[in-house]
């Protein structure tokens, strides 16, 4: 790709990497949707299994994002998106099951995603 073509599509390298990360997150979300829906009654492990399968299939991209090279923005972007989606799911399950979470869903999601 010529330099002019690159800059016609991306502002800079960080913009390219942010788009790659966003695409990776979109693919992961798409992949997890059926597994999360199937496990509405409790923790089955299906979402984690699908996430690991996605990581295996997109190994090269996950290495770039999760390595946290440079300023760590890609890793932060990935972690923030995963934590938000996880907290939203925790809240939805609590509401569906008419329970009050004992731990703040945002905090629990950060710990869950961090592990």
XYZ file of N, CA and C in Angstrom, residues 22-32 54:
36
model
N -11.335 -2.149 17.110
C -12.796 -2.044 17.030
C -13.376 -3.210 16.232
N -12.734 -3.568 15.132
C -13.195 -4.706 14.332
C -13.087 -6.009 15.114
N -12.010 -6.154 15.872
C -11.831 -7.347 16.700
C -12.951 -7.439 17.743
N -13.270 -6.311 18.372
C -14.344 -6.279 19.366
C -15.701 -6.579 18.733
N -15.937 -6.050 17.533
C -17.192 -6.345 16.835
C -17.311 -7.828 16.543
N -16.218 -8.425 16.077
C -16.226 -9.859 15.803
C -16.452 -10.681 17.057
N -15.830 -10.264 18.142
C -16.008 -10.969 19.417
C -17.449 -10.842 19.898
N -18.001 -9.661 19.815
C -19.384 -9.435 20.235
C -20.354 -10.287 19.430
N -20.137 -10.318 18.137
C -20.967 -11.140 17.253
C -20.875 -12.612 17.640
N -19.676 -13.028 17.932
C -19.410 -14.421 18.287
C -20.038 -14.788 19.631
N -20.017 -13.838 20.576
C -20.514 -14.117 21.921
C -22.029 -14.041 22.046
N -12.408 -17.553 19.587
C -12.192 -16.345 18.785
C -10.738 -15.902 18.888
